[in-house]
Coordinates of C-alpha atoms and ligand atoms in Angstrom, one line a residue:
M17 CA 10.3 22.0 27.5
S18 CA 10.1 18.5 28.9
R19 CA 10.9 15.7 26.5
D20 CA 11.1 12.7 28.7
Y21 CA 9.7 9.5 27.3
E22 CA 6.2 9.5 28.7
S23 CA 5.6 13.1 27.8
L24 CA 6.1 12.1 24.1
H25 CA 2.8 10.3 24.4
D26 CA 1.1 13.2 26.0
P27 CA -1.2 15.0 23.6
N28 CA -1.3 18.0 26.0
A29 CA 2.5 18.4 26.1
E30 CA 3.7 22.1 25.8
Y31 CA 5.5 21.5 22.5
T32 CA 4.1 20.0 19.4
M33 CA 5.5 17.0 17.5
R34 CA 5.8 19.4 14.6
E35 CA 8.3 21.5 16.5
L36 CA 10.1 18.4 17.5
S37 CA 10.2 17.2 13.9
A38 CA 11.8 20.5 12.9
E39 CA 14.6 19.8 15.3
T40 CA 15.1 16.1 14.8
M41 CA 14.0 15.4 11.2
G42 CA 14.9 18.5 9.3
T43 CA 11.4 19.7 8.4
T44 CA 8.0 20.6 9.8
G45 CA 6.3 19.4 6.6
T46 CA 5.2 23.0 5.9
R47 CA 3.9 23.5 2.4
G48 CA 2.1 26.2 0.4
G49 CA -1.6 26.8 -0.2
D50 CA -4.1 23.9 0.1
R51 CA -1.3 21.4 0.9
D52 CA -0.4 23.0 4.2
V53 CA -2.6 20.5 6.1
E54 CA -2.3 19.3 9.7
I55 CA -3.4 16.0 11.3
T56 CA -5.8 16.7 14.1
D57 CA -7.0 13.3 15.3
V58 CA -6.6 9.5 14.7
Q59 CA -9.5 7.1 15.6
T60 CA -10.1 3.4 15.2
T61 CA -13.1 1.1 15.3
M62 CA -13.2 -2.7 14.9
V63 CA -15.6 -4.5 12.7
D64 CA -16.6 -8.1 13.3
G65 CA -15.9 -9.7 9.9
N66 CA -14.5 -13.1 9.5
F67 CA -11.6 -11.4 11.3
P68 CA -11.8 -8.4 13.6
W69 CA -10.9 -5.7 11.1
T70 CA -9.3 -2.6 12.6
L71 CA -10.5 0.4 10.7
V72 CA -8.4 3.6 11.1
R73 CA -9.5 7.2 10.4
V74 CA -7.0 10.1 10.2
Y75 CA -8.6 13.6 10.5
T76 CA -7.2 17.0 9.4
D77 CA -7.8 20.7 9.9
A78 CA -8.8 20.9 6.3
G79 CA -11.8 18.6 6.9
V80 CA -10.3 15.9 4.7
V81 CA -10.4 12.4 6.3
G82 CA -8.2 9.4 5.4
T83 CA -9.4 5.9 6.0
G84 CA -7.0 3.0 6.5
E85 CA -7.0 -0.5 8.0
A86 CA -4.6 -2.5 10.1
Y87 CA -4.4 -6.3 10.1
W88 CA -6.4 -7.8 13.0
G89 CA -4.6 -8.6 16.3
A90 CA -4.8 -8.0 20.0
G91 CA -3.5 -4.5 21.0
V92 CA -3.6 -2.9 17.6
P93 CA -6.2 -0.2 18.5
E94 CA -4.4 0.5 21.7
L95 CA -1.0 0.9 19.9
I96 CA -2.6 3.3 17.4
E97 CA -4.0 5.4 20.2
R98 CA -0.6 5.4 21.8
M99 CA 1.0 6.7 18.6
K100 CA -1.6 9.4 18.0
P101 CA 0.6 12.2 19.6
F102 CA 3.4 11.4 17.2
V103 CA 1.3 12.4 14.1
I104 CA -1.0 15.1 15.5
G105 CA 0.1 18.5 14.0
E106 CA 2.1 16.8 11.2
N107 CA 1.5 17.2 7.5
P108 CA -0.1 13.9 6.2
L109 CA 1.6 14.4 2.8
D110 CA 4.9 13.4 4.3
I111 CA 4.0 9.7 4.3
D112 CA 7.5 8.2 4.2
R113 CA 8.8 10.6 6.9
L114 CA 5.8 9.9 9.2
Y115 CA 6.2 6.2 8.7
E116 CA 9.9 6.3 9.7
H117 CA 9.0 8.7 12.5
L118 CA 6.5 6.1 13.9
I119 CA 9.0 3.2 13.5
Q120 CA 11.6 5.2 15.3
K121 CA 9.4 6.4 18.1
M122 CA 8.0 3.0 18.7
S123 CA 11.3 1.1 18.3
G124 CA 11.5 0.3 22.0
E125 CA 7.9 -1.0 21.9
G126 CA 8.4 -3.5 19.1
S127 CA 8.3 -1.6 15.8
V128 CA 11.0 -3.8 14.3
E129 CA 8.4 -6.5 13.7
G130 CA 5.1 -7.7 15.0
V131 CA 1.9 -6.0 16.1
T132 CA 3.4 -2.5 16.3
V133 CA 4.3 -2.7 12.6
T134 CA 0.7 -3.8 12.0
A135 CA -0.6 -0.7 13.9
I136 CA 1.7 1.6 12.0
S137 CA 0.5 0.0 8.7
G138 CA -3.1 1.0 9.5
I139 CA -2.1 4.7 9.9
E140 CA 0.1 4.5 6.7
V141 CA -2.8 3.2 4.6
A142 CA -5.0 6.1 5.9
L143 CA -2.2 8.6 5.0
H144 CA -2.3 7.4 1.4
D145 CA -6.1 7.8 1.3
L146 CA -5.7 11.2 2.8
A147 CA -2.8 12.4 0.6
G148 CA -4.7 11.2 -2.5
K149 CA -7.7 13.3 -1.5
V150 CA -5.6 16.4 -0.6
L151 CA -3.8 16.2 -4.0
D152 CA -6.9 15.0 -5.9
V153 CA -5.2 11.9 -7.3
P154 CA -5.8 8.1 -6.9
A155 CA -3.4 6.4 -4.5
Y156 CA -1.7 4.4 -7.2
Q157 CA -0.5 7.7 -8.6
L158 CA 1.4 8.4 -5.3
L159 CA 3.2 5.1 -5.9
G160 CA 4.4 6.0 -9.4
G161 CA 1.5 5.3 -11.7
K162 CA -0.1 2.1 -12.9
Y163 CA 0.8 -1.0 -14.9
R164 CA -2.7 -2.2 -15.1
D165 CA -6.3 -1.1 -14.9
E166 CA -7.7 -4.0 -12.9
M167 CA -6.2 -6.4 -10.4
R168 CA -6.7 -10.1 -10.5
V169 CA -8.2 -11.6 -7.2
Y170 CA -7.8 -15.1 -6.1
C171 CA -10.5 -16.7 -3.9
D172 CA -9.5 -18.6 -0.7
C173 CA -11.9 -21.5 -0.8
H174 CA -13.4 -23.6 2.0
T175 CA -15.7 -26.5 2.2
E176 CA -16.9 -28.3 5.4
E177 CA -15.5 -31.5 3.9
E178 CA -12.0 -30.0 3.5
A179 CA -10.3 -33.5 3.5
D180 CA -12.6 -34.9 0.7
P181 CA -10.9 -34.3 -2.7
E182 CA -14.2 -34.5 -4.5
A183 CA -15.8 -31.9 -2.2
C184 CA -12.9 -29.6 -2.8
A185 CA -13.2 -30.0 -6.5
D186 CA -17.0 -29.4 -6.3
E187 CA -16.3 -26.1 -4.5
A188 CA -13.6 -25.1 -7.0
E189 CA -16.0 -25.7 -9.8
R190 CA -18.7 -23.7 -8.1
V191 CA -16.4 -20.7 -7.3
V192 CA -15.2 -20.7 -11.0
D193 CA -18.6 -21.2 -12.6
E194 CA -20.9 -19.3 -10.2
L195 CA -18.6 -16.6 -8.7
G196 CA -16.5 -16.0 -11.7
Y197 CA -13.0 -16.4 -10.3
D198 CA -10.1 -17.7 -12.4
A199 CA -7.7 -18.1 -9.4
L200 CA -8.2 -20.2 -6.3
K201 CA -6.5 -21.4 -3.1
F202 CA -7.3 -24.4 -0.9
D203 CA -5.8 -25.5 2.4
L204 CA -3.6 -28.6 2.1
D205 CA -2.7 -29.1 5.8
V206 CA -6.0 -31.0 6.3
P207 CA -6.5 -34.3 8.1
S208 CA -6.0 -37.4 5.9
G209 CA -6.7 -40.2 8.4
F210 CA -3.1 -41.3 8.3
E211 CA -1.7 -39.0 10.9
K212 CA 0.1 -40.4 14.0
D213 CA 1.5 -37.2 15.5
R214 CA 1.2 -33.9 13.7
A215 CA 3.6 -32.1 16.1
N216 CA 6.6 -33.8 14.7
R217 CA 6.1 -32.3 11.2
H218 CA 6.8 -35.6 9.5
L219 CA 4.4 -36.6 6.7
R220 CA 3.6 -40.3 6.4
P221 CA 3.3 -41.8 2.9
G222 CA -0.5 -41.9 3.2
E223 CA -0.6 -38.3 4.1
I224 CA 1.4 -37.4 1.0
R225 CA -0.8 -39.6 -1.2
H226 CA -4.0 -37.9 0.2
K227 CA -2.6 -34.4 -0.4
A228 CA -1.6 -35.3 -3.9
E229 CA -5.1 -36.6 -4.5
I230 CA -6.6 -33.3 -3.4
V231 CA -4.3 -31.4 -5.7
E232 CA -4.9 -33.8 -8.6
T233 CA -8.7 -33.8 -8.2
V234 CA -9.0 -30.0 -7.9
T235 CA -6.6 -29.2 -10.7
E236 CA -8.1 -31.8 -13.1
R237 CA -11.6 -30.5 -12.4
V238 CA -10.9 -26.8 -13.2
K239 CA -8.2 -27.5 -15.8
D240 CA -7.3 -24.2 -17.6
E241 CA -10.3 -22.4 -16.1
A242 CA -8.4 -21.4 -13.0
D243 CA -5.0 -21.3 -11.4
V244 CA -4.9 -23.1 -8.1
S245 CA -2.6 -22.7 -5.1
F246 CA -2.4 -24.7 -1.9
D247 CA -1.6 -23.5 1.6
C248 CA 0.3 -25.6 4.2
H249 CA 0.4 -23.0 7.1
W250 CA 4.1 -23.7 8.1
T251 CA 3.2 -27.3 9.1
F252 CA 5.9 -29.7 7.8
S253 CA 9.6 -30.5 8.1
G254 CA 11.9 -29.6 5.3
G255 CA 12.2 -33.2 4.2
S256 CA 8.4 -33.8 4.2
A257 CA 7.9 -30.5 2.4
K258 CA 10.3 -31.6 -0.4
R259 CA 8.5 -35.0 -0.7
L260 CA 5.1 -33.2 -0.9
A261 CA 6.3 -30.7 -3.5
D262 CA 7.8 -33.5 -5.5
A263 CA 4.6 -35.6 -5.3
I264 CA 2.5 -32.7 -6.8
E265 CA 5.0 -31.5 -9.4
E266 CA 3.1 -33.1 -12.3
Y267 CA 0.0 -31.0 -11.5
D268 CA 1.9 -27.8 -12.0
V269 CA 0.0 -25.8 -9.3
W270 CA 0.1 -22.0 -9.1
W271 CA 2.0 -22.2 -5.9
L272 CA 2.5 -24.2 -2.7
E273 CA 2.3 -21.9 0.2
D274 CA 4.3 -22.0 3.5
P275 CA 5.2 -25.8 3.6
V276 CA 7.8 -25.0 6.3
P277 CA 8.1 -22.0 8.7
P278 CA 10.3 -19.4 7.0
E279 CA 12.0 -18.4 10.2
N280 CA 14.8 -20.8 9.5
L281 CA 16.0 -19.3 6.2
E282 CA 18.3 -22.1 5.4
V283 CA 15.5 -24.7 5.5
Q284 CA 13.2 -22.5 3.5
E285 CA 15.9 -22.0 0.9
E286 CA 16.6 -25.8 0.7
V287 CA 13.0 -26.6 0.1
T288 CA 12.4 -23.9 -2.5
K289 CA 15.6 -24.7 -4.5
N290 CA 14.8 -28.4 -4.5
T291 CA 11.5 -28.4 -6.3
V292 CA 10.0 -27.0 -9.4
T293 CA 6.7 -26.5 -7.7
P294 CA 6.6 -22.7 -7.0
I295 CA 6.9 -21.9 -3.3
A296 CA 5.1 -18.8 -1.9
V297 CA 6.1 -17.3 1.5
G298 CA 5.7 -14.1 3.3
E299 CA 2.4 -13.4 5.1
N300 CA 3.9 -13.5 8.6
R301 CA 7.1 -11.6 7.9
Y302 CA 7.4 -7.8 8.6
R303 CA 8.9 -4.9 6.6
V304 CA 11.3 -5.0 3.7
T305 CA 14.1 -5.9 6.2
E306 CA 12.6 -9.4 6.8
L307 CA 11.3 -10.1 3.3
R308 CA 14.6 -8.9 1.8
R309 CA 16.6 -11.9 3.1
L310 CA 14.0 -14.4 1.7
I311 CA 14.2 -12.8 -1.7
E312 CA 17.9 -12.3 -1.9
N313 CA 18.6 -15.9 -0.9
Q314 CA 16.1 -17.0 -3.5
A315 CA 14.2 -18.9 -0.8
V316 CA 10.9 -17.8 -2.4
D317 CA 9.5 -18.2 -5.9
I318 CA 6.6 -15.9 -5.1
V319 CA 6.5 -13.4 -2.3
A320 CA 3.3 -12.9 -0.3
P321 CA 3.4 -9.9 1.9
D322 CA 0.3 -8.9 3.8
L323 CA -0.1 -5.1 3.2
P324 CA -1.9 -3.9 6.3
K325 CA 0.5 -6.0 8.5
V326 CA 3.9 -5.8 6.7
G327 CA 4.2 -2.0 7.0
G328 CA 1.6 -0.5 4.6
M329 CA 1.5 0.5 1.0
R330 CA 4.9 2.0 0.5
E331 CA 6.6 -0.8 2.4
T332 CA 4.8 -3.3 0.2
R333 CA 6.0 -1.4 -2.8
K334 CA 9.6 -1.5 -1.5
I335 CA 9.3 -5.3 -1.0
A336 CA 8.0 -5.6 -4.6
D337 CA 11.0 -3.5 -5.8
V338 CA 13.4 -5.9 -4.1
A339 CA 11.5 -8.9 -5.5
N340 CA 11.6 -7.4 -9.0
Q341 CA 15.4 -7.3 -8.9
Y342 CA 15.1 -11.1 -8.5
Y343 CA 12.3 -11.5 -11.1
V344 CA 10.0 -12.7 -8.3
P345 CA 6.2 -12.0 -8.6
V346 CA 4.2 -10.7 -5.7
A347 CA 0.9 -12.3 -4.6
M348 CA -0.4 -10.3 -1.7
H349 CA -1.8 -12.2 1.2
N350 CA -5.1 -10.6 2.3
V351 CA -7.8 -11.3 4.9
A352 CA -8.9 -7.7 5.1
S353 CA -12.1 -5.7 4.7
P354 CA -12.6 -3.8 1.4
I355 CA -10.4 -0.9 2.7
A356 CA -7.0 -2.7 2.9
T357 CA -8.0 -4.8 -0.1
M358 CA -8.4 -1.6 -2.1
A359 CA -5.0 -0.4 -0.7
A360 CA -3.5 -3.7 -2.0
T361 CA -5.2 -3.0 -5.4
H362 CA -3.5 0.4 -5.7
V363 CA -0.1 -1.2 -4.9
G364 CA -0.8 -4.1 -7.2
A365 CA -1.6 -1.7 -10.0
A366 CA 1.6 0.3 -9.4
I367 CA 4.2 -2.5 -9.4
P368 CA 5.3 -4.5 -12.5
N369 CA 5.5 -7.9 -10.7
S370 CA 2.0 -8.1 -9.3
L371 CA 0.4 -11.5 -9.6
A372 CA -2.9 -11.3 -7.6
I373 CA -4.5 -10.3 -4.4
E374 CA -6.2 -12.7 -2.0
Y375 CA -9.9 -12.5 -1.1
H376 CA -10.7 -14.4 2.1
S377 CA -14.3 -13.5 2.9
Y378 CA -16.6 -15.1 0.2
E379 CA -18.6 -16.9 2.8
L380 CA -19.3 -13.8 4.9
G381 CA -22.1 -12.4 2.8
W382 CA -21.7 -8.7 3.6
W383 CA -18.0 -8.0 2.9
E384 CA -18.7 -5.5 0.1
D385 CA -21.5 -3.8 2.1
L386 CA -18.8 -2.1 4.2
V387 CA -18.1 0.4 1.4
E388 CA -20.5 2.3 -0.9
E389 CA -18.7 1.2 -4.1
D390 CA -18.6 -2.2 -5.9
V391 CA -15.2 -3.8 -5.3
I392 CA -14.8 -7.4 -6.8
E393 CA -16.5 -8.2 -10.0
D394 CA -16.0 -11.6 -11.7
G395 CA -12.7 -12.1 -9.9
Y396 CA -11.2 -8.7 -10.6
I397 CA -11.0 -5.3 -9.0
E398 CA -11.1 -2.3 -11.2
V399 CA -8.4 0.2 -10.1
P400 CA -10.3 3.3 -8.9
E401 CA -9.8 6.7 -10.5
E402 CA -11.4 8.5 -7.5
P403 CA -8.9 10.4 -5.2
G404 CA -7.2 8.3 -2.5
L405 CA -8.2 4.7 -2.1
G406 CA -11.4 5.4 -4.0
V407 CA -13.7 3.7 -1.5
T408 CA -16.0 5.2 1.1
L409 CA -17.0 3.5 4.3
D410 CA -20.7 2.9 4.7
M411 CA -21.0 4.1 8.3
D412 CA -24.4 2.3 8.8
A413 CA -22.8 -1.0 7.8
V414 CA -19.8 -0.3 10.0
E415 CA -22.1 0.4 13.0
E416 CA -24.2 -2.7 12.2
H417 CA -21.1 -5.0 12.3
M418 CA -19.0 -3.4 15.0
V419 CA -17.2 -5.7 17.5
D420 CA -19.2 -5.7 20.8
G421 CA -18.1 -2.8 23.0
E422 CA -16.7 -0.7 20.1
T423 CA -18.0 2.8 19.4
L424 CA -18.4 4.3 16.0
F425 CA -16.0 7.0 14.9
D426 CA -16.7 10.3 16.6
E427 CA -16.9 12.7 13.7
A428 CA -18.7 15.6 15.4
Ligands
MG8 MG1 -1.3 -18.6 3.9

């Protein structure tokens, strides 16, 4: 029996991963009755949304199929294809064990952080959909039950005149009045006309005044009709971030997002602890191991993991559990299709400290067409009671919007 490294990726190897699991992980995942299911295939296809969404399908010998989604990024479908032999033959009900199995098997190929974790996240989400269908329960039930029947969604807002405070306020008013949202986000790293050199991270006084004017104009317009957060995309120095946070304190924003890069934990902590403006961080960090340090050092007021990127549904739950020990709310970053958005809904339902889930596609026009069910209504998502994620891909819509060169799932 050959077990050299390359043969582990060979789906035609003489041994099965199930046999290897029995030797190395203590179980083959065998169960009784209808729960003795084996994974037979994993496939992906990419849809050309406002990001190239990577949809994942996990097939079984019981005919039950799980659908998941990985965050967009180069190499994600290739990594999922490479991991396929690690899950074929396994029981999809062992979600935690298979997740750790993939992390371990791909550890030399980057599974500590980065795009490999993203790829694993897509499989992990599909396993929740699959396990829910096998057990005939909604995915939130696999995570411990629910705290709420609907999840609040915040709308990431855009306008072509992103630097014009009045244009931002007009759009905020439109999204509240016409689309029904009571929670919004705008970009704050927009040009003010006062910039000399954006690479040095320093904000000039005119830039601070301009940003404060955007915040003031938007928050004064919507008043108590909506909570409003503002995103800075890791742009400023610690000193400038503190000046900005100080300048907008009086408007009591929902949160200020990523004013500095969180990679330097000490700077992040310094900024967060020196303002009462709530600071949200987390969308570019991976797994509980990275988010844990931000939370334990109280370098975040609100943690913002991206579920189909950070490690999947149970990893997000683990991050939320650590956050809850520090009384920190979770606002899930999300730029996904309805599939991972619904995965986030189930996690958001199952954790006590859930604040909201992002929606980043309101300008697309066909986001919700990708599934057969209604998803967002008046700024909220009803937590589904159907088995698994509770949403079904509309394959005609998937085919219509596939990335050029992609092929539809082969379900023959
Ligand atoms: Mg952001």
